[in-house]
Tab-separated table of C-alpha atoms and ligand atoms in Angstrom:
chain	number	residue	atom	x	y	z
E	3	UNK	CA	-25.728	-159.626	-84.565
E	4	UNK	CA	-25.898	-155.919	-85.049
E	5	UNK	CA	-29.022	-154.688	-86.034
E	6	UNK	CA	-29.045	-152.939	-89.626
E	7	UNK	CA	-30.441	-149.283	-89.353
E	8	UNK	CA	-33.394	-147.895	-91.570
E	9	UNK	CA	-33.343	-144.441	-90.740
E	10	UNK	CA	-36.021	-142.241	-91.784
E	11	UNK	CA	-36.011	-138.319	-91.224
E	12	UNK	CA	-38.940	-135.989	-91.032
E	13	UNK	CA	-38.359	-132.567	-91.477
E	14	UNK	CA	-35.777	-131.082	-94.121
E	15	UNK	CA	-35.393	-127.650	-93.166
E	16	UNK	CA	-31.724	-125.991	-92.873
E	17	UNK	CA	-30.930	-128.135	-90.215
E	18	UNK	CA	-32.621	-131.906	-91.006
E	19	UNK	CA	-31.727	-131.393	-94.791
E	20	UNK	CA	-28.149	-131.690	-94.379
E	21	UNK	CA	-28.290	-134.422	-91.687
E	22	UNK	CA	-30.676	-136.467	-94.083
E	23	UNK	CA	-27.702	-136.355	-96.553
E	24	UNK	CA	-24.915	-137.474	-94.252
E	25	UNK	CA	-27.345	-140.478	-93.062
E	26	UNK	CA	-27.572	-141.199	-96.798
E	27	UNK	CA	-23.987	-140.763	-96.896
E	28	UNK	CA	-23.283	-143.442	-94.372
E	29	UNK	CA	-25.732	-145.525	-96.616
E	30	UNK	CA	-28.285	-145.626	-93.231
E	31	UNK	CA	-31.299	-143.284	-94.852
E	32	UNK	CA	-33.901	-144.949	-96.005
E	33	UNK	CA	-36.987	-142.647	-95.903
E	34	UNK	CA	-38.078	-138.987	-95.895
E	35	UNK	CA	-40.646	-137.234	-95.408
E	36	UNK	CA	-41.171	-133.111	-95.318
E	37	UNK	CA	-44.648	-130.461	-94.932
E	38	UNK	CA	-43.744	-129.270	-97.820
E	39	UNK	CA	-43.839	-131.692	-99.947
E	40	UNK	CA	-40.885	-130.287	-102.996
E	41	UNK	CA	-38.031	-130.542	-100.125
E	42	UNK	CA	-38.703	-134.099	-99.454
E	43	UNK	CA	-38.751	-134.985	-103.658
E	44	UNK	CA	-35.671	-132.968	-104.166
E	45	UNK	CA	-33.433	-134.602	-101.019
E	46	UNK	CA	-34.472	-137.626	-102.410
E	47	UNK	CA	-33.564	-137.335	-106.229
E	48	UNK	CA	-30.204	-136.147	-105.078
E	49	UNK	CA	-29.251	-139.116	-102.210
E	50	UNK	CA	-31.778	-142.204	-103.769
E	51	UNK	CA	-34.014	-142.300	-100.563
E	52	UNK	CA	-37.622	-143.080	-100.619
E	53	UNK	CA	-40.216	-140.050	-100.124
E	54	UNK	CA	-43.158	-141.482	-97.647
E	55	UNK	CA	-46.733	-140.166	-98.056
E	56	UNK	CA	-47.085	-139.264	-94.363
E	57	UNK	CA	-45.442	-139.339	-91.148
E	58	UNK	CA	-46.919	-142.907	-90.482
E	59	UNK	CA	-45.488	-144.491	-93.410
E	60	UNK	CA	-42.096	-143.390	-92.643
E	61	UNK	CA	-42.556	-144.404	-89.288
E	62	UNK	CA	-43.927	-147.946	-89.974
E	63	UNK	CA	-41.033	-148.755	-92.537
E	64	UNK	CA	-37.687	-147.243	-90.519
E	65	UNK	CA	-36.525	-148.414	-86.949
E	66	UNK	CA	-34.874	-145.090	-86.299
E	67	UNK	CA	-36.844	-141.990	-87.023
E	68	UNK	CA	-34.951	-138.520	-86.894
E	69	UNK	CA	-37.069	-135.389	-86.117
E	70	UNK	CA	-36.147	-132.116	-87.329
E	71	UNK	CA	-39.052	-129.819	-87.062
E	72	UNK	CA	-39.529	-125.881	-85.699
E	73	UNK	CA	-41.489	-126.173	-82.525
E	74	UNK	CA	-42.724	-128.091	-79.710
E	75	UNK	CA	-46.336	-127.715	-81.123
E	76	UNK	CA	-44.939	-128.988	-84.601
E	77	UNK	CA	-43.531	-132.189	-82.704
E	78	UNK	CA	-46.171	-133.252	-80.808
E	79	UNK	CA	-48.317	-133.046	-83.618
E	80	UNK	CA	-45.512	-135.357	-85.942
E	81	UNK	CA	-44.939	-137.983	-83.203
E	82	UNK	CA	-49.054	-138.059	-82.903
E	83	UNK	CA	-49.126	-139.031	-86.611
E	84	UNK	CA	-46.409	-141.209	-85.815
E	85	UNK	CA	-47.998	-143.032	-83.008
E	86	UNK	CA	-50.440	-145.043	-84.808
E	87	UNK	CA	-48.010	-146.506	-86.773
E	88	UNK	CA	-44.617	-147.059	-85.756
E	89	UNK	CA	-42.918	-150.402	-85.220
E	90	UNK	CA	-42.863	-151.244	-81.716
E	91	UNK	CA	-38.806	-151.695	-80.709
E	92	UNK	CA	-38.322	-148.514	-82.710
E	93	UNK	CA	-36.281	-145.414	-81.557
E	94	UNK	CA	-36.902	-141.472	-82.163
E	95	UNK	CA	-34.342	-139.416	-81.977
E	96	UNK	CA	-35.373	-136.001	-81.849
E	97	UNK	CA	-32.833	-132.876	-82.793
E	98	UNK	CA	-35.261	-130.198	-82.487
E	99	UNK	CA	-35.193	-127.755	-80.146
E	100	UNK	CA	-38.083	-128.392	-77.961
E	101	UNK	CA	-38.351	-127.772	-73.723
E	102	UNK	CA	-38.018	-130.558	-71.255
E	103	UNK	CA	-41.504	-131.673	-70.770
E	104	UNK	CA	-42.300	-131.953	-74.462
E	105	UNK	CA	-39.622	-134.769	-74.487
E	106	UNK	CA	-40.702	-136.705	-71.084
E	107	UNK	CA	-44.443	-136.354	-72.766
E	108	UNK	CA	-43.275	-137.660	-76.182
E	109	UNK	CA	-41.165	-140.551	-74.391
E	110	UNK	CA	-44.161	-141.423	-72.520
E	111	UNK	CA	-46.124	-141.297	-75.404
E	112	UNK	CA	-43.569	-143.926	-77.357
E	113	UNK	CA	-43.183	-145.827	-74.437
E	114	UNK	CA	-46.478	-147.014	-74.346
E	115	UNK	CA	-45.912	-147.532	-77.953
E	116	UNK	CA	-43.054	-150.157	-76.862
E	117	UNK	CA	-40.332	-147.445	-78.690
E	118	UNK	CA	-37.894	-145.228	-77.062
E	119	UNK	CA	-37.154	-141.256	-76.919
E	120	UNK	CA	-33.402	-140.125	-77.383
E	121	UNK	CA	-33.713	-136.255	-77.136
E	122	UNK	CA	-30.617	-135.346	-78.829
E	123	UNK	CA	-30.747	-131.098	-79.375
E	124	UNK	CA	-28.177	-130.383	-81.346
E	125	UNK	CA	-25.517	-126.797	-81.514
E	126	UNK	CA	-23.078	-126.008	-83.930
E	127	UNK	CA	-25.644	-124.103	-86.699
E	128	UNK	CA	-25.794	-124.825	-90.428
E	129	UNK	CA	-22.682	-124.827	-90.829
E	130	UNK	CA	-22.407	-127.651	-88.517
E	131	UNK	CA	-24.981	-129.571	-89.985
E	132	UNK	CA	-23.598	-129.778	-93.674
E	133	UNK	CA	-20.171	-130.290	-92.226
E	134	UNK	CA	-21.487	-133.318	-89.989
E	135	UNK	CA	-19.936	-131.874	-87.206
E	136	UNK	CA	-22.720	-130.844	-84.643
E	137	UNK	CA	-22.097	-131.107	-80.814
E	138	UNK	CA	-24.922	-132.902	-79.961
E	139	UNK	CA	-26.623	-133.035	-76.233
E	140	UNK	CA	-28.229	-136.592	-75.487
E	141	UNK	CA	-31.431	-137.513	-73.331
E	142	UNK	CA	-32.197	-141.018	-72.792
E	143	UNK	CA	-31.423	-144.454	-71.929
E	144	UNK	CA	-28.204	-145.703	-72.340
E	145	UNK	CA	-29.206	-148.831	-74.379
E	146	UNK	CA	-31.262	-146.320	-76.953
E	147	UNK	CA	-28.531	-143.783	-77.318
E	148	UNK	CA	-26.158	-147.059	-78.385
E	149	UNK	CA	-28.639	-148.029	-80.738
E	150	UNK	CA	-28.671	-144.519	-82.073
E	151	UNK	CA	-24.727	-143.894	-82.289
E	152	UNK	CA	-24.626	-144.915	-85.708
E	153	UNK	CA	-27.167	-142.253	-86.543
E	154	UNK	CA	-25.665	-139.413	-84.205
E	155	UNK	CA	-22.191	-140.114	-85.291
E	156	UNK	CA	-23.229	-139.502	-88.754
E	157	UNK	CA	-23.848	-135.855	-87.947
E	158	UNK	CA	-21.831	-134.914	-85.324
E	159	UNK	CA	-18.312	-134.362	-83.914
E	160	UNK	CA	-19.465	-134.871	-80.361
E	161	UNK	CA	-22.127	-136.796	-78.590
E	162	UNK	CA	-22.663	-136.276	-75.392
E	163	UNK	CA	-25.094	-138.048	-72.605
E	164	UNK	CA	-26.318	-135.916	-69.949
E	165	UNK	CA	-29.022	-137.706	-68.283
E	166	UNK	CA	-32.335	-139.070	-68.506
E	167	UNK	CA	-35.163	-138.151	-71.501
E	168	UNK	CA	-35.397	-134.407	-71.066
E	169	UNK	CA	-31.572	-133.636	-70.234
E	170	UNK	CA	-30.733	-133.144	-73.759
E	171	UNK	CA	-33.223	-130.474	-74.137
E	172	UNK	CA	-32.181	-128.725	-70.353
E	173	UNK	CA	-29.106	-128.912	-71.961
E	174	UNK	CA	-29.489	-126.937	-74.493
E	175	UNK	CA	-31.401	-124.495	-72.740
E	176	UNK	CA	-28.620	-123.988	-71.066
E	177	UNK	CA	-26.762	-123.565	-74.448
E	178	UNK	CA	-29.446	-120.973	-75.493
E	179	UNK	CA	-28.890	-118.369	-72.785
E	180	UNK	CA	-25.084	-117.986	-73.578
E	181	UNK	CA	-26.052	-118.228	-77.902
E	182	UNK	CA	-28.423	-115.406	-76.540
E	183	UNK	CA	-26.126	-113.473	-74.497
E	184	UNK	CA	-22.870	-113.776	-77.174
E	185	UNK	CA	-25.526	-112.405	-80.224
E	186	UNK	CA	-26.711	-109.171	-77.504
E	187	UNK	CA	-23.006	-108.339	-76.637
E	188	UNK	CA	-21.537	-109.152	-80.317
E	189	UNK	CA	-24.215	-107.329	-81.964
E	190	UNK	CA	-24.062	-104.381	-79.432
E	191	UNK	CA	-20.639	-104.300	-79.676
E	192	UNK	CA	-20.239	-104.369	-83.632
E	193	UNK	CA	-23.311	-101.597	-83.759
E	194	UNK	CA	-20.686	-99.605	-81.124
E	195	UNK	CA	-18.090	-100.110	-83.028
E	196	UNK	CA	-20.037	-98.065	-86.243
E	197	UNK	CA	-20.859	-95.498	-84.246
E	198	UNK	CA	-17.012	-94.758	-82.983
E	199	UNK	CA	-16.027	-95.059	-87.015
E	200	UNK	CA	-13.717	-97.560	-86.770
E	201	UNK	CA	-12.868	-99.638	-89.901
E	202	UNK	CA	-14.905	-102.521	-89.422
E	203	UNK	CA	-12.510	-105.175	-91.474
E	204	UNK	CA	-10.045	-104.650	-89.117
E	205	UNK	CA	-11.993	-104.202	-85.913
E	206	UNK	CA	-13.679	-108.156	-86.501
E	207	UNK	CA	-10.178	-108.949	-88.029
E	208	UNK	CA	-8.062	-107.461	-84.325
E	209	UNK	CA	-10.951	-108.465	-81.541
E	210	UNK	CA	-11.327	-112.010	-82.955
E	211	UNK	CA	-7.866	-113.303	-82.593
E	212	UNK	CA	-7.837	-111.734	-79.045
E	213	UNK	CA	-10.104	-113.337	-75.904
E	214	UNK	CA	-13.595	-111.540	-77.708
E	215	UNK	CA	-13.485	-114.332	-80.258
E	216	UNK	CA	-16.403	-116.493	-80.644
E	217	UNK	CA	-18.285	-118.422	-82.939
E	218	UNK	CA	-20.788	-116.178	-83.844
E	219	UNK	CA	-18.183	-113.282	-84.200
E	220	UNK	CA	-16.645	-115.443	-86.709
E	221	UNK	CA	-19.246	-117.277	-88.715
E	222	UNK	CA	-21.425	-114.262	-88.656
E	223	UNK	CA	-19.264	-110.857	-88.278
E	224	UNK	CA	-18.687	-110.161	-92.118
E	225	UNK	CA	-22.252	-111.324	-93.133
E	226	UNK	CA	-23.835	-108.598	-90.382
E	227	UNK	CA	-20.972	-105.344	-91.674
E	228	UNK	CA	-22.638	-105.953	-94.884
E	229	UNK	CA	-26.285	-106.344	-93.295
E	230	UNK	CA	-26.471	-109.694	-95.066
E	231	UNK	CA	-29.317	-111.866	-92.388
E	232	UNK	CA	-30.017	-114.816	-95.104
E	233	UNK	CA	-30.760	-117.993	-92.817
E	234	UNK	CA	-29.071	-119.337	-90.518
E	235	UNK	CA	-31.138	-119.678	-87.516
E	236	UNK	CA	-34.180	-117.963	-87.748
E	237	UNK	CA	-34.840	-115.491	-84.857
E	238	UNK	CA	-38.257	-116.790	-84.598
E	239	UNK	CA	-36.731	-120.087	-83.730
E	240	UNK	CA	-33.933	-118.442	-80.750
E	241	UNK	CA	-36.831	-116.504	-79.328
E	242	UNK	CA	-39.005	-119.693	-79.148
E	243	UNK	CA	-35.615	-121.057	-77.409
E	244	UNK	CA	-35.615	-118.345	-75.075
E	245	UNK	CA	-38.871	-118.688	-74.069
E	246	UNK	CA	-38.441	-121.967	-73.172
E	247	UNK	CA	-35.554	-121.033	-70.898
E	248	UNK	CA	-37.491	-118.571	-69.339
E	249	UNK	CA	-40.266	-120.573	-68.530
E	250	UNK	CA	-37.983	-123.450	-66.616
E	251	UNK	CA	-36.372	-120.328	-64.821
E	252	UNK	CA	-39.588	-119.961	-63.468
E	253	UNK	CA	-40.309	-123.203	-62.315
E	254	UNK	CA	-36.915	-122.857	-60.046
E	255	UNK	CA	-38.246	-119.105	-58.962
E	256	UNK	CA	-35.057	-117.446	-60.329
E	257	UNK	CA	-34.770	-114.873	-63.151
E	258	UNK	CA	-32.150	-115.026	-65.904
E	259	UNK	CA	-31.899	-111.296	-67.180
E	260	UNK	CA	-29.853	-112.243	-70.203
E	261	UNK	CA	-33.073	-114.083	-71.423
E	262	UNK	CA	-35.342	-111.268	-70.589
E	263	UNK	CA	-33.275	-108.815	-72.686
E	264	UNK	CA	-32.908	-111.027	-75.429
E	265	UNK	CA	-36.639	-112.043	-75.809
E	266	UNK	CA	-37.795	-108.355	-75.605
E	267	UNK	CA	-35.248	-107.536	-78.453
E	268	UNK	CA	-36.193	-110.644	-80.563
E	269	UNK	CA	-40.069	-109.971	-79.907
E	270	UNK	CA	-39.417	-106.410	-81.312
E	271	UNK	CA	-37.631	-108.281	-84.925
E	272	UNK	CA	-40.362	-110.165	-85.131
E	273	UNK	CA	-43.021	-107.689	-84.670
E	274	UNK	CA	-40.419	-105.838	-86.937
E	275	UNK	CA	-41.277	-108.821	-89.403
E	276	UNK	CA	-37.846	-109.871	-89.350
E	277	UNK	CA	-38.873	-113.261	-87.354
E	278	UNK	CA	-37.154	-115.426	-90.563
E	279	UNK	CA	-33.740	-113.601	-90.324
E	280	UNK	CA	-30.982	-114.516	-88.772
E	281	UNK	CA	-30.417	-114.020	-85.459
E	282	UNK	CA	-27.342	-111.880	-86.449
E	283	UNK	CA	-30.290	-109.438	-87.836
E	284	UNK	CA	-30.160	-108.387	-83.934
E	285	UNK	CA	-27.509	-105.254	-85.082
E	286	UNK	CA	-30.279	-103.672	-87.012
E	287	UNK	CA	-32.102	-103.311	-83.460
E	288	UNK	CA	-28.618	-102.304	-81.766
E	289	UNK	CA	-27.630	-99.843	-84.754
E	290	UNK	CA	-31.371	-97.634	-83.603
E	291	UNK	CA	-32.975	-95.932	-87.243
E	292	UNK	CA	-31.651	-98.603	-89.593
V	20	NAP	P1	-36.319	-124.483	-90.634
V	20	NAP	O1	-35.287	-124.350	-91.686
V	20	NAP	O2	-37.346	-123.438	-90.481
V	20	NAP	O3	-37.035	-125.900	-90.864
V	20	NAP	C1	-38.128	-126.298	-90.054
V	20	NAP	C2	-38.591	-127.660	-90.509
V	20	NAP	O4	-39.694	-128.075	-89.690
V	20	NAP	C3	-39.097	-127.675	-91.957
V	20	NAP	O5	-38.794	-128.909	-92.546
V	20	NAP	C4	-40.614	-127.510	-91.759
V	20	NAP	O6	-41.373	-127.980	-92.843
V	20	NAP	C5	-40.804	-128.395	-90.534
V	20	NAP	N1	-42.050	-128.121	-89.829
V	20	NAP	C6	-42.373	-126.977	-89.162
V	20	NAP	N2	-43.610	-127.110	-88.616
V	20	NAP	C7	-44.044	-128.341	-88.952
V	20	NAP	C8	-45.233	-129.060	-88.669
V	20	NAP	N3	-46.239	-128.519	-87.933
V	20	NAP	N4	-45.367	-130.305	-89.163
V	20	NAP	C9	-44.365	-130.852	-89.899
V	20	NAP	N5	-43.209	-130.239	-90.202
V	20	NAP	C10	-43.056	-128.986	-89.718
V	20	NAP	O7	-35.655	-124.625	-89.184
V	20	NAP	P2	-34.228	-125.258	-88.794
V	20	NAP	O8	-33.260	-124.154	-88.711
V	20	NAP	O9	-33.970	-126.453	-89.628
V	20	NAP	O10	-34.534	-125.692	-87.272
V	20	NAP	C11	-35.162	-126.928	-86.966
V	20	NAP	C12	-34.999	-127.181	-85.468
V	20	NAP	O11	-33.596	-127.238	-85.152
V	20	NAP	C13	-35.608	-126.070	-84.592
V	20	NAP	O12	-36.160	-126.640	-83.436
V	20	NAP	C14	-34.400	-125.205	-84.268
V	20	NAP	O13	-34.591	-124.477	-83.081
V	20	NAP	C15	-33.306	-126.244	-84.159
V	20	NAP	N6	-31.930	-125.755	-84.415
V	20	NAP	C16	-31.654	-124.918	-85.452
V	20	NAP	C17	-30.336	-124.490	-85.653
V	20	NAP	C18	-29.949	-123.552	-86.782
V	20	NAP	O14	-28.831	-123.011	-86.739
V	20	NAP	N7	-30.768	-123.354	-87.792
V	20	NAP	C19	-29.319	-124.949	-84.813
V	20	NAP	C20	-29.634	-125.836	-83.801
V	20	NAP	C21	-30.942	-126.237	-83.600
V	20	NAP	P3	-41.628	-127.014	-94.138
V	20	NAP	O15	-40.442	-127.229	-95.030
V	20	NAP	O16	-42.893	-127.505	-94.720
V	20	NAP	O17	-41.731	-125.599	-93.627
């Protein structure tokens, strides 16, 4: 018999907001809970979920539990609420951004819980996430990520399993460093561009239908000519990436330099105040004296 789902999500920023809906559109959502308390009431006048009081009610009344929240700190201190409370045979799956060792301590955690850790990082942006078509990067056991699929095939295009708990977050390290490297040589580039006067329609327009394409270069090419940063991905949140990357660079004793240019230009936004911008906000930096 297959098991009927009762998904709950926690965390309805610009990424776990839109997922929420497509679980509600595949009639799986049952629960949601937010910090901020208006998200969570809104999400769930507009798709008929429930809004749980806490973290531990959600947990105790859904079998899957979707976590969509900023930072590793943020996590462990959701899943500790959690903890007390969830049903034992339940699964997290967690689409956060977090490092390696916050998911093997979390799993450990739930395991002694009697539930299960799917780390399941997810890249495609918010654009992605409304259009339920993330490429999402799976930690875990086999028999969790099938009893997941339902939930990860609601907001994705792709699912993919790389390993044990942690590989989904190594993963996306590794996914970080080139988002990193494309934003330093688009932005760069674009901010050249200005300075040769060339007519910036038709610079984005000729260099991305040739091999400088990219994602970024289109989703985010027109918004940065007319120095539009509106979330997006928050900067704050790449450079918390980056520093994750940096720090299991270390543990192999090698250097990534990409990473190192990237977090000194993202530390300088922040310090900037510009930490909630987009990460296409990185051509004010390039551009010098805007
Ligand atoms: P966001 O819009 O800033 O939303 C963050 C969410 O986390 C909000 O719901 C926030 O609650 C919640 N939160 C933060 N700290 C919390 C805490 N201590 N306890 C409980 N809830 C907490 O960020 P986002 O863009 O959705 O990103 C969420 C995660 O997805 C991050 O790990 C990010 O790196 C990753 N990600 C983002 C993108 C992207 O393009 N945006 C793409 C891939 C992956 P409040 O509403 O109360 O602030």
């Amino acid at each position: 018999m297959t098991e009927q789902i009762e998904a709950g999500v926690i965390g309805l920023g610009a990424m776990g907001a839109p997922m929420a809906r497509h679980l509600a559109n595949t009639g799986i959502l049952k629960m949601v809970w937010n910090r901020t308390t208006a998200k969570a009431v809104s999400l769930a006048e507009e798709t008929g979920a429930a809004v749980a009081d806490s973290p531990a009610q959600l947990a105790a009344e859904c079998n899957i539990v979707l976590t969509c929240v900023s930072a590793d700190h943020d996590l462990l201190d959701v899943i500790g609420q959690i903890l007390p409370a969830i049903q034992a045979g339940s699964v997290v799956v967690d689409t956060s951004t977090v490092s390696p060792v916050t998911a093997r301590q979390i799993a450990a955690d739930l395991s002694d819980a009697g539930c299960g850790l799917v780390d399941a990082p997810v890249s495609g942006g918010v654009e992605g996430a409304r259009k339920g078509t993330l490429s999402v990067m799976a930690g875990g056991d086999s028999a969790n990520i099938s009893r997941i699929m339902p939930v990860l095939e609601a907001i994705s295009a792709t699912v993919t399993h790389m390993g044990p708990v942690g590989s989904g977050q190594a993963t996306k390290a590794v996914n970080q460093v080139m988002i990193a490297g494309i934003a330093e040589a688009v932005c760069e580039a674009l901010a050249f561009g200005e300075k040769l006067n060339l007519p910036s329609e038709r610079l984005l327009s000729v260099v991305g239908a040739g091999a400088a394409g990219s994602w970024f270069l289109e989703h985010r090419g027109q918004s940065m000519l007319v120095g539009s940063f509106d979330v997006g991905f928050k900067l704050s949140l790449l450079l918390k990436d980056l520093l994750i990357c940096r720090s299991l660079a270390q543990e192999l004793d090698i250097t990534l330099p990409t990473v190192d240019a990237a977090i000194r230009d993202y530390s300088a936004l922040v310090d900037l105040g510009d930490g909630d911008h987009d990460i296409s906000g990185l051509i004010r930096l390039k551009r010098g004296g805007d």
